[in-house]
CSV table of C-alpha atoms in Angstrom, one decimal:
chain,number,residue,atom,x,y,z
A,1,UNK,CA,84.9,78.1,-53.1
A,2,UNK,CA,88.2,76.6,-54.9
A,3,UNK,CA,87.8,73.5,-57.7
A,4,UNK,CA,90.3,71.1,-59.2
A,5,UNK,CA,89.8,68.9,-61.5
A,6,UNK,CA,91.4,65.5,-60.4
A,7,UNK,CA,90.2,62.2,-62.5
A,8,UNK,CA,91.0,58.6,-62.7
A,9,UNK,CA,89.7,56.4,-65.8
A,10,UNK,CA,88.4,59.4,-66.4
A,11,UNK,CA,85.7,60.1,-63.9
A,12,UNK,CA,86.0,62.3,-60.8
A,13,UNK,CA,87.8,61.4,-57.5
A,14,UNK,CA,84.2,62.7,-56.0
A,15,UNK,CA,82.6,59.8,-58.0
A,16,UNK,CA,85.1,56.7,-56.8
A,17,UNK,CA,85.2,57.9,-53.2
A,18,UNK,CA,81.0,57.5,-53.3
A,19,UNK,CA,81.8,54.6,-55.6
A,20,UNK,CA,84.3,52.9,-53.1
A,21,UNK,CA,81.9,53.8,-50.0
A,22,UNK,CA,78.9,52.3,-51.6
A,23,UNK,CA,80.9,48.9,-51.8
A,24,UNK,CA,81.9,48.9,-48.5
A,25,UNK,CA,78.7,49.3,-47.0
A,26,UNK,CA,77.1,46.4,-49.6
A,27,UNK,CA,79.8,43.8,-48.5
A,28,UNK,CA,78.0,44.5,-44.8
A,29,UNK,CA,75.0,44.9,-46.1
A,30,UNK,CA,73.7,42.0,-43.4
A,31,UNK,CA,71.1,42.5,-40.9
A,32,UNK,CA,68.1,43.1,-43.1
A,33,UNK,CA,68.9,40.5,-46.3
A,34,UNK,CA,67.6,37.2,-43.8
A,35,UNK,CA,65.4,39.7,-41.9
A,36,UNK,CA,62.3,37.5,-42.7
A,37,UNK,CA,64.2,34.3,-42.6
A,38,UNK,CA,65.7,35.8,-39.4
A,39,UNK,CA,62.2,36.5,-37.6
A,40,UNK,CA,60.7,33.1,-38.7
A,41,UNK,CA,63.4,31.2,-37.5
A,42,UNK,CA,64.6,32.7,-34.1
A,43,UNK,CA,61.3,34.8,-33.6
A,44,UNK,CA,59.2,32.2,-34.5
A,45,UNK,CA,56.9,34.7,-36.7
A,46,UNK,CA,54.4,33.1,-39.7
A,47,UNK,CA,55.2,34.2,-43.2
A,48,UNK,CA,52.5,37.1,-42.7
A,49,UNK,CA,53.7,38.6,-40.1
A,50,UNK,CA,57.3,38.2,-41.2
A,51,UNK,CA,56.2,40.1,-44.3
A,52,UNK,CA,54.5,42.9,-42.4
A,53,UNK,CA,57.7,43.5,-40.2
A,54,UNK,CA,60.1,43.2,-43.3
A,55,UNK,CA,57.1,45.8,-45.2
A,56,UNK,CA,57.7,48.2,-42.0
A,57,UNK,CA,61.5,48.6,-43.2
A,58,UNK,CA,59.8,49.6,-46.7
A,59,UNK,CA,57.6,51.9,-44.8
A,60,UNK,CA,60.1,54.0,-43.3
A,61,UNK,CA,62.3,53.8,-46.1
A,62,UNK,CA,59.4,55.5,-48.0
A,63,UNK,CA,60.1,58.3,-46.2
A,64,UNK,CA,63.5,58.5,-45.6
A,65,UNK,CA,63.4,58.6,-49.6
A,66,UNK,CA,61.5,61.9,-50.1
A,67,UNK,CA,63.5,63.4,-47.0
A,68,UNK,CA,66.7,62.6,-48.3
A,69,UNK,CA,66.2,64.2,-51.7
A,70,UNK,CA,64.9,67.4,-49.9
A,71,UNK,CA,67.5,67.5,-47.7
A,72,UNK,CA,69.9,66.8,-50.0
A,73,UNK,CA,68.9,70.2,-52.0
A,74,UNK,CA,69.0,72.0,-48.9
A,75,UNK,CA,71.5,70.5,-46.1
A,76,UNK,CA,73.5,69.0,-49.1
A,77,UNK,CA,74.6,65.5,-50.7
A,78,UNK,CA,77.2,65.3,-47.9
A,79,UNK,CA,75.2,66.0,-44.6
A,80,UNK,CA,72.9,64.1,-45.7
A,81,UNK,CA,74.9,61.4,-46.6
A,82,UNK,CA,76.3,60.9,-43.4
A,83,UNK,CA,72.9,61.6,-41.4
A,84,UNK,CA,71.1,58.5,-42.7
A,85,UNK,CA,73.9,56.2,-42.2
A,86,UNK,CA,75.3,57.3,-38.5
A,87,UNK,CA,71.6,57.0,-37.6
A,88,UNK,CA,71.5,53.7,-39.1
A,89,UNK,CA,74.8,52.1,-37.9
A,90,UNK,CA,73.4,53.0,-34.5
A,91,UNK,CA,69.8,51.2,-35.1
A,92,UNK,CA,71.2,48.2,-36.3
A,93,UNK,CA,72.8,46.9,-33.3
A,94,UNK,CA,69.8,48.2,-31.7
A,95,UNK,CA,67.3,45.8,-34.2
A,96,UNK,CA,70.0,42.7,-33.4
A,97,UNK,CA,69.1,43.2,-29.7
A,98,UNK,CA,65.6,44.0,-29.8
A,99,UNK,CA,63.0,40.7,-28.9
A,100,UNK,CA,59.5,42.2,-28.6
A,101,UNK,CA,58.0,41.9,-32.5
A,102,UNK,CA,56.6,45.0,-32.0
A,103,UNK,CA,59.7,46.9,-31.5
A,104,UNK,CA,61.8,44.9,-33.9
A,105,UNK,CA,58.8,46.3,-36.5
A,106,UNK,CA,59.7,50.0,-35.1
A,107,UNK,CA,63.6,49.9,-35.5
A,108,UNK,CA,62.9,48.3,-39.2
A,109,UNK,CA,60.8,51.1,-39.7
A,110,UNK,CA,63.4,53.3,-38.4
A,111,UNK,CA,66.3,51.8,-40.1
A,112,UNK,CA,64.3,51.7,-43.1
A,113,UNK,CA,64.5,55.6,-42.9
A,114,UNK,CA,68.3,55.8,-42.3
A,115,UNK,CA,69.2,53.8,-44.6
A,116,UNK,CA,67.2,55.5,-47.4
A,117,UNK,CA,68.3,59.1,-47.2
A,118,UNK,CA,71.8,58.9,-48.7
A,119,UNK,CA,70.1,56.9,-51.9
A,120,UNK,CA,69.0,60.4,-53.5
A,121,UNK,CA,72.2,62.6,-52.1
A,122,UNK,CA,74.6,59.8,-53.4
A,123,UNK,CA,72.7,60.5,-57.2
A,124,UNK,CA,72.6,63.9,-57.2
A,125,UNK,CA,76.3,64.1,-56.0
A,126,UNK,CA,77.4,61.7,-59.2
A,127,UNK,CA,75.1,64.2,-61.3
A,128,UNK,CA,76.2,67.1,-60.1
A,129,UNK,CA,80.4,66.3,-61.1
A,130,UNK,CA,79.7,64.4,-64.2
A,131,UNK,CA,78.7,65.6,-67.4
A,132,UNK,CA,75.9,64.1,-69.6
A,133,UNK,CA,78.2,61.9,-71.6
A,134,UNK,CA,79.9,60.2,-68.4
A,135,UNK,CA,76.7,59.9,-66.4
A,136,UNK,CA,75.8,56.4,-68.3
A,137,UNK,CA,79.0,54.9,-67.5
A,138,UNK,CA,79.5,56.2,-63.9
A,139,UNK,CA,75.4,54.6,-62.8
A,140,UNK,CA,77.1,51.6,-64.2
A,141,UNK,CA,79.9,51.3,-62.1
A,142,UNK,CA,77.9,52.1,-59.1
A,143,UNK,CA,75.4,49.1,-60.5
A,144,UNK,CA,78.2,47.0,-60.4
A,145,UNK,CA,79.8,48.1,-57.0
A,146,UNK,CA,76.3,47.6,-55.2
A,147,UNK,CA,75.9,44.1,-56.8
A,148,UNK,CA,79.6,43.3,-56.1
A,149,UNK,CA,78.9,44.3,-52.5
A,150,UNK,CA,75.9,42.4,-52.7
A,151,UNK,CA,76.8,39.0,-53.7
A,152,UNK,CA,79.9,38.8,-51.2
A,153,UNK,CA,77.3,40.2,-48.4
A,154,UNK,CA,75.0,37.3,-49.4
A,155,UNK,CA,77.7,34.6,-49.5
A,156,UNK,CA,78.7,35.7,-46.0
A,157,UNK,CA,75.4,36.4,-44.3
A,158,UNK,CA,74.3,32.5,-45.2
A,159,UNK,CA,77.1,31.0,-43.4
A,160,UNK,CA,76.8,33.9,-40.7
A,161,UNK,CA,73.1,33.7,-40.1
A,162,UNK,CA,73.7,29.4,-39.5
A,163,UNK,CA,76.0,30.3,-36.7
A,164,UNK,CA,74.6,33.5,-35.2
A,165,UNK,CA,71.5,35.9,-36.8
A,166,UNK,CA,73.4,38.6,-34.0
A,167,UNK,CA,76.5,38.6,-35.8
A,168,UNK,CA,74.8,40.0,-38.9
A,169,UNK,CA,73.4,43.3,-37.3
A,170,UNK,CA,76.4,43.8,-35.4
A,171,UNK,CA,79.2,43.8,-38.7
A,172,UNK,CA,76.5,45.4,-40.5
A,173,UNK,CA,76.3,48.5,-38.2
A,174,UNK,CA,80.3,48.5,-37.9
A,175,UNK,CA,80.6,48.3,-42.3
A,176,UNK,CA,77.7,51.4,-42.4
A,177,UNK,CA,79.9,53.2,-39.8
A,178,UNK,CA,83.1,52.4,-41.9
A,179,UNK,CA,81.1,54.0,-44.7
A,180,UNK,CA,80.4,57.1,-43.2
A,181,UNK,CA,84.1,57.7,-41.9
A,182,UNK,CA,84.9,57.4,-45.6
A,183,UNK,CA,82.0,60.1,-46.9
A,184,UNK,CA,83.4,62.6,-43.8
A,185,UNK,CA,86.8,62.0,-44.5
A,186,UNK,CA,87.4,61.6,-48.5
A,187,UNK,CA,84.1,63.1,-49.9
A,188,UNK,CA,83.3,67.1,-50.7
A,189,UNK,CA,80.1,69.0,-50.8
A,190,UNK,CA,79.5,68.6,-54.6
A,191,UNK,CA,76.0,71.2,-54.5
A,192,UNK,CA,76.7,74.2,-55.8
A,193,UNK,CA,74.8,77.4,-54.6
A,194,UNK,CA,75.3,79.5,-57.4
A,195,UNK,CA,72.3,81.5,-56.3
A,196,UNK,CA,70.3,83.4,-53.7
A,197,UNK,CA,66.7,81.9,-53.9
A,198,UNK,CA,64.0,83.5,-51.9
A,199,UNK,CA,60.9,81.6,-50.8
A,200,UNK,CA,57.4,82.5,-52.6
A,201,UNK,CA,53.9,81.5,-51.6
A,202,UNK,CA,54.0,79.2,-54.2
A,203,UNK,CA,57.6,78.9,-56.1
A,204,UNK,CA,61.2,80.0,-55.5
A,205,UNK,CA,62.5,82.8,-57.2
A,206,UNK,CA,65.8,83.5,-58.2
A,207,UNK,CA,67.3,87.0,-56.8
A,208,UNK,CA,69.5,86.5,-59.6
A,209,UNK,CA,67.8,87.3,-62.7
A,210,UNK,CA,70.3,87.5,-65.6
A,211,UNK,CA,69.0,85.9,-68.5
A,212,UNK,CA,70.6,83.2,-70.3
A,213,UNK,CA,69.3,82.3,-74.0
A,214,UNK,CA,66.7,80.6,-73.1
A,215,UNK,CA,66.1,82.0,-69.4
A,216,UNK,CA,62.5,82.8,-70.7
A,217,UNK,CA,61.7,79.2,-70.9
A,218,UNK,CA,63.5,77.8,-67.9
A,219,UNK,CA,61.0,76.1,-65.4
A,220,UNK,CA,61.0,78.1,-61.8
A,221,UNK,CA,62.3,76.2,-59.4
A,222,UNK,CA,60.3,74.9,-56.5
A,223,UNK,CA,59.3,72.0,-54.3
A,224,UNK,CA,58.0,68.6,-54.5
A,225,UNK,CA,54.4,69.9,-55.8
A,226,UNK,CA,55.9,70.7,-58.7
A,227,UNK,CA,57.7,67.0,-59.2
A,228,UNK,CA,54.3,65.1,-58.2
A,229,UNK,CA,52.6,67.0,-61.3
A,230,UNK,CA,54.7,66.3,-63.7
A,231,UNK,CA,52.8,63.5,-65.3
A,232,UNK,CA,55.6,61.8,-68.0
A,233,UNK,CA,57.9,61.4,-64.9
A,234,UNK,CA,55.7,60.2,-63.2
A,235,UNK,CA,54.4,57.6,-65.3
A,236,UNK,CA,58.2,56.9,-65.3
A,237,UNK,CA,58.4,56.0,-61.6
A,238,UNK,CA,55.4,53.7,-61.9
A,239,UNK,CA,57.1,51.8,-64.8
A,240,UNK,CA,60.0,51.4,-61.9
A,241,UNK,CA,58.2,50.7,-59.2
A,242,UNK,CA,56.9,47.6,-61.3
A,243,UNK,CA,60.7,47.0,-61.7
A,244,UNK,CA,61.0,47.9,-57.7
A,245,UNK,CA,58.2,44.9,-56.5
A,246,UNK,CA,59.6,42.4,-59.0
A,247,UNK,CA,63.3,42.8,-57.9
A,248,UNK,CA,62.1,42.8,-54.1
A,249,UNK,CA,60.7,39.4,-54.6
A,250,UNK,CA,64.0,38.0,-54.8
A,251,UNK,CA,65.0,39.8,-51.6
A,252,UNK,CA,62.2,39.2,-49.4
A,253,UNK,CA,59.7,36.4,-50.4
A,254,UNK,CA,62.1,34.0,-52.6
A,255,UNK,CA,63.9,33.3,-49.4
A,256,UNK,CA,60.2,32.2,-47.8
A,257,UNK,CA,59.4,30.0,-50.7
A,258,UNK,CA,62.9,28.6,-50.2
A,259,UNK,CA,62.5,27.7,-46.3
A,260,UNK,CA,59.3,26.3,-47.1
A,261,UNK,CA,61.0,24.0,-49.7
A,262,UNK,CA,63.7,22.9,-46.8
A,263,UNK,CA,66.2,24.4,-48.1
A,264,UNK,CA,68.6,26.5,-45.4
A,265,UNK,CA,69.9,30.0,-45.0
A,266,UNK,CA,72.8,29.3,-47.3
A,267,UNK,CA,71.0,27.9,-49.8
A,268,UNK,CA,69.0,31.2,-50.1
A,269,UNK,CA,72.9,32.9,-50.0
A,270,UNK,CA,73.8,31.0,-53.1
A,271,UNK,CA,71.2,32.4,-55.4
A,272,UNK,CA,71.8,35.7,-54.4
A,273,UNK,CA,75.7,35.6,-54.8
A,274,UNK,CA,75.1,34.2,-58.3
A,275,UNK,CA,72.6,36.8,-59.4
A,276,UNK,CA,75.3,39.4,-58.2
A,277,UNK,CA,78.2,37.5,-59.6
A,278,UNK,CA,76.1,37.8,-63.0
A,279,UNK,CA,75.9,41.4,-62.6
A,280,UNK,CA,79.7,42.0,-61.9
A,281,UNK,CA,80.7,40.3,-64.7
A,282,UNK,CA,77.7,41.4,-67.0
A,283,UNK,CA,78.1,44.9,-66.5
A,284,UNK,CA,81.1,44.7,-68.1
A,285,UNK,CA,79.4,44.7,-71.1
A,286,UNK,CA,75.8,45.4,-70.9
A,287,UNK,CA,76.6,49.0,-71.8
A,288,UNK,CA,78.6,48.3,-75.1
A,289,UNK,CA,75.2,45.8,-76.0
A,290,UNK,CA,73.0,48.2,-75.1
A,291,UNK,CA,74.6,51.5,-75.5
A,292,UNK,CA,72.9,52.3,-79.2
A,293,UNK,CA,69.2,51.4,-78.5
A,294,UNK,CA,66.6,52.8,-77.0
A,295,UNK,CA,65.9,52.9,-73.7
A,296,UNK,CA,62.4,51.7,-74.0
A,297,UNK,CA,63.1,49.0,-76.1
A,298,UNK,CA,65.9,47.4,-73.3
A,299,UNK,CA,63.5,48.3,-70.8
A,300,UNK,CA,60.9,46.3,-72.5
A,301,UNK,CA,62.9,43.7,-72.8
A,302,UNK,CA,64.0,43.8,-69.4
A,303,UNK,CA,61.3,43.4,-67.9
A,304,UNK,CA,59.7,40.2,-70.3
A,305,UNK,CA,63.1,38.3,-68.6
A,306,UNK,CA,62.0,39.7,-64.9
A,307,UNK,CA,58.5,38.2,-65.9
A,308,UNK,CA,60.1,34.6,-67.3
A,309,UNK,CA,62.4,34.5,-64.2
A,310,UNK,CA,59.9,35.2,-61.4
A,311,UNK,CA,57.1,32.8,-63.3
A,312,UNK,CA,59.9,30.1,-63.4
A,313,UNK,CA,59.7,30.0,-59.5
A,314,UNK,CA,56.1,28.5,-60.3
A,315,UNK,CA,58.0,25.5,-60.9
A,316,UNK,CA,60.8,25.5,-58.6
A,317,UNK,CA,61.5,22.9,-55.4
A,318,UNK,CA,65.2,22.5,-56.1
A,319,UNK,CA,68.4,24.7,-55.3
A,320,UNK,CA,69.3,23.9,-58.8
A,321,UNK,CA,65.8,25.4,-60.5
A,322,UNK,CA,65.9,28.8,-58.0
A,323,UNK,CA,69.3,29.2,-59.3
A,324,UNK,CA,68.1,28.8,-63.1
A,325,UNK,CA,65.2,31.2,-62.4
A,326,UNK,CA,67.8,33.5,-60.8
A,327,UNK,CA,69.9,33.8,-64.0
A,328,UNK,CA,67.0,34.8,-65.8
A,329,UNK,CA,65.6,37.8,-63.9
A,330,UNK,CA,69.5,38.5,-63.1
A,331,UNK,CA,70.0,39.4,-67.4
A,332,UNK,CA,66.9,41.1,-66.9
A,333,UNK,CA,68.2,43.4,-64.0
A,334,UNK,CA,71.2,43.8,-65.6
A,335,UNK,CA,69.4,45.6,-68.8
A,336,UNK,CA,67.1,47.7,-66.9
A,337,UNK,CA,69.9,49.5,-64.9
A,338,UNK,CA,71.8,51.9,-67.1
A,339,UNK,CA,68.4,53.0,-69.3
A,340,UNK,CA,66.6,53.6,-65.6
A,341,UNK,CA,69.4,55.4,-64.5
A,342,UNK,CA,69.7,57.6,-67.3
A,343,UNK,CA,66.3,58.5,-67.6
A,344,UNK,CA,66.1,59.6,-64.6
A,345,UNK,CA,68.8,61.9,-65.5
A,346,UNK,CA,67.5,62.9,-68.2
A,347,UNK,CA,64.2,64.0,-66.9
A,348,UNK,CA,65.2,65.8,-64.0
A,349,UNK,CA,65.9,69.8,-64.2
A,350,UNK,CA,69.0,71.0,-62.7
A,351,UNK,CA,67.5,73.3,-59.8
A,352,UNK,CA,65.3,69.9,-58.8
A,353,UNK,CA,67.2,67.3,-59.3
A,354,UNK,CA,67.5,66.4,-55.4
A,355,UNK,CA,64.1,66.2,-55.2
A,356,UNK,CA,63.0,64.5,-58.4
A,357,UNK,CA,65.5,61.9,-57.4
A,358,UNK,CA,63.9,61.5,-53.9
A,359,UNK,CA,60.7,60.7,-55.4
A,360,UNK,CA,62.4,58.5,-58.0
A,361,UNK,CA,64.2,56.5,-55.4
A,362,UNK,CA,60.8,56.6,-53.2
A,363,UNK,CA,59.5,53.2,-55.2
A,364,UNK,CA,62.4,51.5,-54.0
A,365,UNK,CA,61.9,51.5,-50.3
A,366,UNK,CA,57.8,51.9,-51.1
A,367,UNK,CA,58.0,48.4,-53.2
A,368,UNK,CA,59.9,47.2,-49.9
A,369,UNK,CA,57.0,47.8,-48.0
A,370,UNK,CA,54.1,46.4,-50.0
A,371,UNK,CA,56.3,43.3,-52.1
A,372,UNK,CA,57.0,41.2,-48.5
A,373,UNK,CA,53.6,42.9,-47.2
A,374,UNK,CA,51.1,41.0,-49.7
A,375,UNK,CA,54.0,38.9,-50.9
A,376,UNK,CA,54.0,37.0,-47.1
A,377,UNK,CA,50.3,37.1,-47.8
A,378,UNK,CA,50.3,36.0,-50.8
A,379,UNK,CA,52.5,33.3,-50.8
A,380,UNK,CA,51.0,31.9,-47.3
A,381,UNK,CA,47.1,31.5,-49.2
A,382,UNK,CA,48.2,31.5,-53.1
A,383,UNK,CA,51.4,29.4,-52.5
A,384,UNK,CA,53.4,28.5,-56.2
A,385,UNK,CA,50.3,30.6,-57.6
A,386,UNK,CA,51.6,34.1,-56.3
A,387,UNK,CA,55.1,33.5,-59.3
A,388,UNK,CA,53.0,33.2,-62.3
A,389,UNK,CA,51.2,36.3,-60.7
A,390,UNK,CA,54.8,38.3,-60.7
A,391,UNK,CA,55.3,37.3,-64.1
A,392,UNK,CA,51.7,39.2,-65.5
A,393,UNK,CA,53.1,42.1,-63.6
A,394,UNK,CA,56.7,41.9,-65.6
A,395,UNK,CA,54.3,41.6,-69.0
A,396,UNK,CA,52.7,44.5,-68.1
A,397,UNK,CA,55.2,46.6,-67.3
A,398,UNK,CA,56.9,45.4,-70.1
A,399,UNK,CA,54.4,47.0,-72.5
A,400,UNK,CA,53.9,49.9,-70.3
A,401,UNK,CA,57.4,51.1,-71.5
A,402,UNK,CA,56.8,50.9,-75.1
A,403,UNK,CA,53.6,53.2,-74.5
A,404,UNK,CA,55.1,55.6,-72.6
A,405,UNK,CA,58.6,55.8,-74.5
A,406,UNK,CA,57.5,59.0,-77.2
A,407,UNK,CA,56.4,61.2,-74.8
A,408,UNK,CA,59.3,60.3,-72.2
A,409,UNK,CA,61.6,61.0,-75.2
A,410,UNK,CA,60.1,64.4,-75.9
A,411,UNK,CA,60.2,65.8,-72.3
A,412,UNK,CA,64.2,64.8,-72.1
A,413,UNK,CA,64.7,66.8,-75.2
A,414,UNK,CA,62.6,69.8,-73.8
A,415,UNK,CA,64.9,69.4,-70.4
A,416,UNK,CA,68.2,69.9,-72.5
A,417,UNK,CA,66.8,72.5,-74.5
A,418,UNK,CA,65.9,74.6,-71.9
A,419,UNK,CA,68.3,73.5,-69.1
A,420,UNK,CA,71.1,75.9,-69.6
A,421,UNK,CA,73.4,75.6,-66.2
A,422,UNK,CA,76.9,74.5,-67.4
A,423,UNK,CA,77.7,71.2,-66.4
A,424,UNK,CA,80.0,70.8,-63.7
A,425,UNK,CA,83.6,70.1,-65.6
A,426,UNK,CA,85.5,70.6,-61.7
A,427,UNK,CA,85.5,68.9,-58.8
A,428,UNK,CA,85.3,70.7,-55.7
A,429,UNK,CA,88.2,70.7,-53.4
A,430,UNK,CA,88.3,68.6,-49.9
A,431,UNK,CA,87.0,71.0,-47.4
């Protein structure tokens, strides 16, 4: 296999093709953002039910997580890029159609899946052509394209959703589609198989067995069992799925609290544009502020702003106080981001970093199953009560990260010790 080397500002082409796709398929990023205002509205659902529905998406997403980063190991970042989202342009105009509850809670479910397996490919692929140094900068970039995409999606889908809830699934399944014609055309294969691995009853092992200088103390590669034991990440992944259930509030339930308050579709658009306005602009500098700290420490703080954001809610009947409350947790996303990403990095070996970032990006969808879940729940029989509740968890996780930030710290200085590979310094060639 031939390599070039082929930058601009200094990162990959690899990395701003994935970077360009990614904010194409946020600015269409429509269907599911008013699902549960969608299936209270023009399905005529309660709040509970519209939270179990909008949980389902979570549910499948859960698994579409831990598939992608396995497949992405073994089919590679590309195929299974453009598996989960040709299977999801097609369910999307599938859920716009759909009436019956039960099988607009099965194509959620499905979608859910789709949409989730390029989350751990697109990661790895960034990992796999950028070198430690650049990997900070680049998960910032793709922070600020996804929020970009985010807040002109939400601006849109408002207005959309007050004219026709079916327009939404429809340009949403023909922006995912766009997106994958980019990935097939524009994007390589960025894994590398180096070596021949043969399967063991319990581990992989390398036919290759050429030591390196520290060969002896490499880790032996192998599946997901060996991922779900390590303890320090996972304590890591708990941390974020705190981060995960607080950040789906303002995604699933806010809008819920909103409608309850009167206040329409576009109203609910507003808050989320700002909160992604914040973070386009914010970004440009939340890695110069933050760049010399620790990661616990931002995370720490990150998380006491999620918990004064969501507790603000408590309070809120107005437009203008969701969009106060908003700016808060918006800092507080902002902050969390590059440490999170980094970590992640950091703590992930080289011959499993598909699947560590499969389980990493499984709290994602698996907070989109249980936040609108209980939070429908929640909000129906604990009404303003269920805010200040978000708020403990934000504390909590908040001092969860300063416990858990010497041992983290130790394992990603083992990882570089013993992690040897080279780093990838070329990009591979369009195929």
């Amino acid at each position: 296999m031939r390599f070039v080397r082929q930058t601009v500002g200094g990162l990959p082409r690899t990395f701003w093709m994935l970077f360009s796709a990614m904010l194409v398929n946020r600015v269409g990023a429509f269907g599911l953002l008013l699902l549960p205002t969608y299936l209270t509205t023009a399905r005529g659902t309660t709040l509970a039910v519209a939270g179990l529905v909008t949980g389902a998406y979570g549910a499948g997403g859960a698994g579409g997580t831990l598939l992608g980063g396995v497949l992405a190991d073994r089919w590679g970042r590309k195929a299974t890029y453009l598996a989960g989202t040709c299977t999801a342009a097609v369910l999307m105009v599938g859920l716009g159609l759909a009436r019956p509850i039960w099988l607009i809670a099965v194509l959620a479910a499905a979608t859910g899946l789709a949409h989730s397996l390029p989350g751990p490919a697109t990661v790895a692929a960034v990992v796999d052509v950028l070198p430690e140094q650049d990997r900070s900068r680049a998960f910032n970039l793709q922070f600020w394209a996804f929020n970009m995409g985010g807040a002109v999606a939400a601006a849109l889908a408002g207005v959309i959703a007050e004219f026709s809830f079916l327009a939404l699934f429809l340009i949403d399944a023909t922006m995912t589609a766009v997106t994958a014609v980019l990935v097939w055309r524009l994007v390589p294969e960025t894994l590398r198989r180096d070596r021949t691995e043969v399967a063991g009853p319990r581990r992989l092992f390398p036919i290759n067995r050429a030591r390196t200088p520290h060969a002896a103390d490499r880790p032996a590669p192998g599946g997901l069992g060996v991922v779900l034991r390590d303890r320090v990440f996972l304590t890591f992944v708990g941390l974020t799925f705190i981060l995960a259930l607080l950040t789906m509030q303002g995604q699933s339930i806010l809008q819920l609290a909103m409608e309850g308050d009167g206040l329409r579709p576009s109203a609910y658009g507003m808050v989320v544009s700002l909160g992604g306005a914040m973070i386009v602009v914010g970004q440009l500098f939340v890695p110069r502020l933050i760049g010399a700290r620790r990661h616990a420490v931002v995370l720490s703080a990150a998380f006491v702003l999620l918990a004064v954001g969501y507790s603000a809610v408590f309070l809120a009947d107005r437009l203008w106080i969701y969009l106060a409350a908003a700016s808060v947790w918006t800092v507080g996303q902002m902050l969390a981001a590059p440490p999170n990403a980094s970590i992640i990095a950091e703590l992930a070996p080289t011959a499993l970093r598909g699947r560590y970032q499969g389980v990493f990006f499984l709290v994602f969808p698996a907070a989109g199953f249980v936040a609108p879940s209980l939070g429908g729940w929640s909000l129906q029989h604990l009404d303003a009560w269920h805010w200040l509740l978000c708020g403990a968890l934000g504390l909590a996780g908040a001092l969860g990260h300063l416990l858990a930030a010497r041992r983290r710290e130790a394992r990603a200085a083992q990882i570089r010790r013993v992690d040897v590979t080279p780093q990838t310094t070329a990009e591979p060639a369009l195929a």
